[in-house]
């Protein structure tokens, strides 16, 4: 087969695509997407790190976590890996459990052609609205995130897949260790607290400031680190938490990357 390396429809299951490495089909698959802002000029670089999930989980100290229910809202560990692109016009992520099983994806939607061009050739991401959909393994939106354009503090509006409001993730400071508040119905129900000024590892707390989960950034590999801006994160729950805090934490692994990567560009 004279095909360039890339994702192609999986003959075994039409809901998925499979990675062709240029010479053979690999075991790496991911859900087939519907609407996205992906563009053919983005030049995706390699896969999404499915084969390295076990290493990511171990490095984050999340190995040995209990078994979950097989969904984005019931697994104790979520591995959020950004798709690496040499030219990036949209944000795309794949979410795995601790055993490298697909749980869902995240896709950016709603960008205009002008916005994509601006992203491709400038570092002005923070001046544009960002809309993301967190989708389950069947491709159905379960959470929608909107980060309005900003030049200072950021916030992310979190909605259910059907558009029902859940709350907001609000940046509380600019200098020092960054903090975000989970705000639902005007009340703070928890927060995100960076552990250093570079803000790549986070403590996620409930309304009593008790840590209930953690976000740990994991290394994406030399090639991706040198040539792309793709980032990978492990989200680990220490215990079960109720909604709306649960939905806010699930959204957090994507939120911190979208907000902080753009603000530091």
Coordinates of C-alpha atoms in Angstrom, one line a residue:
X1 CA 0.0 0.0 0.0
X2 CA 1.5 3.3 -1.1
X3 CA -0.1 5.4 1.7
X4 CA 1.5 8.1 3.7
X5 CA 1.6 7.5 7.5
X6 CA -1.7 8.6 9.0
X7 CA -5.1 7.7 10.4
X8 CA -7.3 5.8 8.1
X9 CA -10.8 4.1 8.5
X10 CA -10.6 0.9 10.5
X11 CA -12.0 -2.0 8.5
X12 CA -12.7 -3.9 11.7
X13 CA -14.9 -1.2 13.2
X14 CA -16.2 1.8 11.3
X15 CA -16.5 3.9 14.5
X16 CA -12.6 4.0 14.7
X17 CA -9.6 4.9 12.6
X18 CA -6.3 3.0 12.7
X19 CA -2.7 4.4 12.4
X20 CA -0.8 3.3 9.2
X21 CA 2.9 3.9 9.8
X22 CA 3.9 3.9 6.1
X23 CA 4.6 0.2 5.9
X24 CA 2.0 -1.6 8.1
X25 CA -1.1 -1.2 10.2
X26 CA -0.3 -0.6 13.9
X27 CA -2.5 -1.6 16.9
X28 CA -3.2 2.0 17.6
X29 CA -6.7 3.2 17.1
X30 CA -8.9 6.2 18.0
X31 CA -12.6 7.1 17.6
X32 CA -13.6 8.5 14.3
X33 CA -14.6 12.1 14.6
X34 CA -17.5 14.0 13.3
X35 CA -17.3 17.9 13.3
X36 CA -13.8 19.3 14.1
X37 CA -11.8 22.3 13.2
X38 CA -8.9 20.1 11.9
X39 CA -7.4 21.3 8.6
X40 CA -5.4 19.3 6.1
X41 CA -2.5 21.7 6.4
X42 CA -1.9 20.9 10.1
X43 CA 0.4 18.0 9.3
X44 CA -0.2 15.6 12.2
X45 CA 3.1 14.2 13.6
X46 CA 2.8 10.5 14.7
X47 CA 0.2 9.0 17.0
X48 CA -1.2 10.1 20.3
X49 CA 1.1 8.2 22.6
X50 CA -1.2 5.3 23.3
X51 CA 1.8 2.9 23.5
X52 CA 3.3 5.1 26.3
X53 CA 0.2 5.5 28.5
X54 CA 1.6 2.9 31.1
X55 CA 4.8 5.0 31.4
X56 CA 2.9 8.2 31.7
X57 CA 0.7 6.7 34.5
X58 CA 3.7 5.4 36.3
X59 CA 5.7 8.6 36.1
X60 CA 2.6 10.5 37.4
X61 CA 2.5 8.1 40.4
X62 CA -1.0 7.0 39.4
X63 CA -0.2 3.3 38.9
X64 CA -2.1 1.0 41.1
X65 CA -5.3 3.1 41.1
X66 CA -8.5 1.1 41.5
X67 CA -10.7 -0.1 38.6
X68 CA -13.3 2.3 37.2
X69 CA -16.5 2.0 35.3
X70 CA -15.1 2.5 31.8
X71 CA -16.3 6.0 31.1
X72 CA -14.9 9.6 31.4
X73 CA -16.8 10.1 34.6
X74 CA -16.1 6.8 36.3
X75 CA -12.4 6.1 35.8
X76 CA -9.9 7.0 38.6
X77 CA -7.2 7.9 36.0
X78 CA -7.6 9.9 32.8
X79 CA -4.6 10.3 30.4
X80 CA -5.1 13.4 28.2
X81 CA -2.7 13.4 25.2
X82 CA -2.7 16.2 22.7
X83 CA -2.4 15.3 19.0
X84 CA 1.0 16.6 17.8
X85 CA 1.0 18.8 14.7
X86 CA 3.8 20.5 13.0
X87 CA 1.4 23.3 12.0
X88 CA -1.4 23.7 14.5
X89 CA -4.7 25.4 13.7
X90 CA -7.0 23.5 16.2
X91 CA -6.7 21.8 19.5
X92 CA -7.2 18.0 19.5
X93 CA -6.8 15.5 22.3
X94 CA -7.4 11.8 22.9
X95 CA -8.3 10.5 26.4
X96 CA -7.3 7.1 27.7
X97 CA -7.8 5.2 30.9
X98 CA -4.7 3.9 32.8
X99 CA -4.7 0.7 30.7
X100 CA -4.6 2.7 27.4
X101 CA -8.2 2.0 26.5
X102 CA -10.0 4.8 24.6
X103 CA -12.4 6.8 26.8
X104 CA -13.0 9.8 24.5
X105 CA -11.6 12.7 22.6
X106 CA -11.5 16.5 22.7
X107 CA -12.0 18.5 19.5
X108 CA -12.0 22.3 18.9
X109 CA -15.0 23.5 17.0
X110 CA -16.5 26.7 15.7
X111 CA -13.3 28.5 14.4
X112 CA -13.5 30.7 11.3
X113 CA -11.0 30.4 8.4
X114 CA -9.4 33.6 9.5
X115 CA -8.9 32.4 13.0
X116 CA -7.2 29.2 11.8
X117 CA -4.9 31.3 9.6
X118 CA -4.1 33.5 12.6
X119 CA -3.2 30.5 14.7
X120 CA -1.0 29.0 12.0
X121 CA 1.2 32.1 11.5
X122 CA 1.0 34.0 14.9
X123 CA 1.1 33.5 18.6
X124 CA -2.2 35.4 19.3
X125 CA -4.2 32.4 20.6
X126 CA -5.3 34.2 23.7
X127 CA -7.0 36.9 21.6
X128 CA -9.5 34.4 20.2
X129 CA -12.4 32.5 21.6
X130 CA -11.8 28.7 22.1
X131 CA -14.6 26.2 21.9
X132 CA -14.0 22.6 22.8
X133 CA -16.1 19.5 22.9
X134 CA -15.3 16.6 25.2
X135 CA -16.7 13.5 23.5
X136 CA -17.2 9.9 24.7
X137 CA -15.9 6.9 22.8
X138 CA -19.0 6.9 20.5
X139 CA -18.3 10.5 19.5
X140 CA -21.2 12.1 21.5
X141 CA -20.4 15.4 23.3
X142 CA -20.6 15.0 27.1
X143 CA -19.1 18.4 28.0
X144 CA -18.7 21.7 26.1
X145 CA -16.0 24.2 27.1
X146 CA -15.9 27.9 26.0
X147 CA -12.9 30.1 26.8
X148 CA -13.7 33.7 25.8
X149 CA -11.0 35.8 24.2
X150 CA -8.8 37.5 26.8
X151 CA -5.7 39.6 27.3
X152 CA -5.4 39.1 31.1
X153 CA -7.1 36.5 33.3
X154 CA -8.8 33.6 31.6
X155 CA -12.0 31.7 32.4
X156 CA -13.6 28.6 30.9
X157 CA -17.4 28.2 30.8
X158 CA -18.4 24.5 31.3
X159 CA -21.6 23.1 29.9
X160 CA -23.1 19.6 29.5
X161 CA -23.2 18.1 26.1
X162 CA -26.8 19.3 25.7
X163 CA -25.8 22.9 26.5
X164 CA -27.0 22.9 30.1
X165 CA -24.8 25.2 32.2
X166 CA -22.6 23.6 34.8
X167 CA -20.2 26.4 36.0
X168 CA -17.0 28.3 35.3
X169 CA -13.3 27.7 35.9
X170 CA -12.0 31.2 36.7
X171 CA -8.4 32.3 36.9
X172 CA -7.8 34.0 40.2
X173 CA -4.3 35.4 39.7
X174 CA -1.7 36.2 37.1
X175 CA 1.7 36.3 38.9
X176 CA 3.1 33.5 41.0
X177 CA 1.6 30.0 41.3
X178 CA -1.6 30.2 39.2
X179 CA -4.9 29.4 40.8
X180 CA -8.4 28.8 39.3
X181 CA -11.7 28.6 41.1
X182 CA -14.5 26.2 40.3
X183 CA -17.6 28.4 40.4
X184 CA -21.1 26.9 40.1
X185 CA -24.3 29.0 40.7
X186 CA -22.2 31.8 42.0
X187 CA -20.5 29.6 44.7
X188 CA -17.0 28.3 44.8
X189 CA -17.1 24.5 44.9
X190 CA -13.3 23.9 44.6
X191 CA -10.3 25.0 42.7
X192 CA -7.1 24.2 40.8
X193 CA -3.7 25.1 42.5
X194 CA -0.4 25.1 40.6
X195 CA 2.5 23.7 42.5
X196 CA 5.2 25.9 40.9
X197 CA 5.3 29.1 38.9
X198 CA 5.6 27.1 35.6
X199 CA 2.2 25.6 36.6
X200 CA 2.5 22.2 35.0
X201 CA 1.5 20.1 38.0
X202 CA -1.8 20.9 39.8
X203 CA -3.7 20.1 43.0
X204 CA -7.4 19.9 42.5
X205 CA -9.4 20.6 45.6
X206 CA -13.0 20.6 46.9
X207 CA -14.7 23.5 48.6
X208 CA -12.8 22.8 51.9
X209 CA -9.4 23.0 50.0
X210 CA -8.9 19.3 50.5
X211 CA -7.1 17.7 47.5
X212 CA -9.4 15.2 45.7
X213 CA -7.5 14.8 42.4
X214 CA -4.2 15.8 40.7
X215 CA -3.0 16.8 37.3
X216 CA 0.5 15.9 36.3
X217 CA 2.2 16.9 33.1
X218 CA 4.2 14.0 31.4
X219 CA 6.9 14.3 28.8
X220 CA 5.7 13.9 25.3
X221 CA 9.0 12.6 23.8
X222 CA 12.0 14.3 22.2
X223 CA 10.6 14.7 18.7
X224 CA 7.3 16.2 19.8
X225 CA 9.0 18.4 22.3
X226 CA 11.3 19.8 19.7
X227 CA 8.9 20.3 16.8
X228 CA 5.4 20.6 18.2
X229 CA 3.6 22.2 21.2
X230 CA 1.7 19.0 22.1
X231 CA 1.3 18.4 25.8
X232 CA 0.3 15.3 27.7
X233 CA -1.4 15.1 31.2
X234 CA -2.5 12.5 33.7
X235 CA -5.5 13.3 35.8
X236 CA -5.8 11.1 39.0
X237 CA -8.8 11.0 41.3
X238 CA -8.1 10.2 44.9
X239 CA -11.7 9.4 45.6
X240 CA -15.1 9.6 44.0
X241 CA -16.6 13.1 43.9
X242 CA -20.2 14.2 43.1
X243 CA -21.3 16.6 40.3
X244 CA -20.8 19.4 39.6
X245 CA -17.3 19.1 41.0
X246 CA -16.8 15.8 39.0
X247 CA -17.5 17.5 35.7
X248 CA -15.3 20.4 36.5
X249 CA -12.4 18.1 37.3
X250 CA -12.9 16.1 34.1
X251 CA -12.8 19.4 32.1
X252 CA -9.6 20.6 34.0
X253 CA -7.1 18.4 32.2
X254 CA -8.0 20.3 29.0
X255 CA -8.6 23.6 30.6
X256 CA -5.2 24.2 32.0
X257 CA -3.5 23.2 28.8
X258 CA -5.7 25.5 26.7
X259 CA -5.3 28.5 29.1
X260 CA -1.7 28.2 30.2
X261 CA -0.2 27.1 26.9
X262 CA -1.8 30.1 25.1
X263 CA -1.0 32.6 27.8
X264 CA 2.6 31.6 27.8
X265 CA 3.0 31.5 24.0

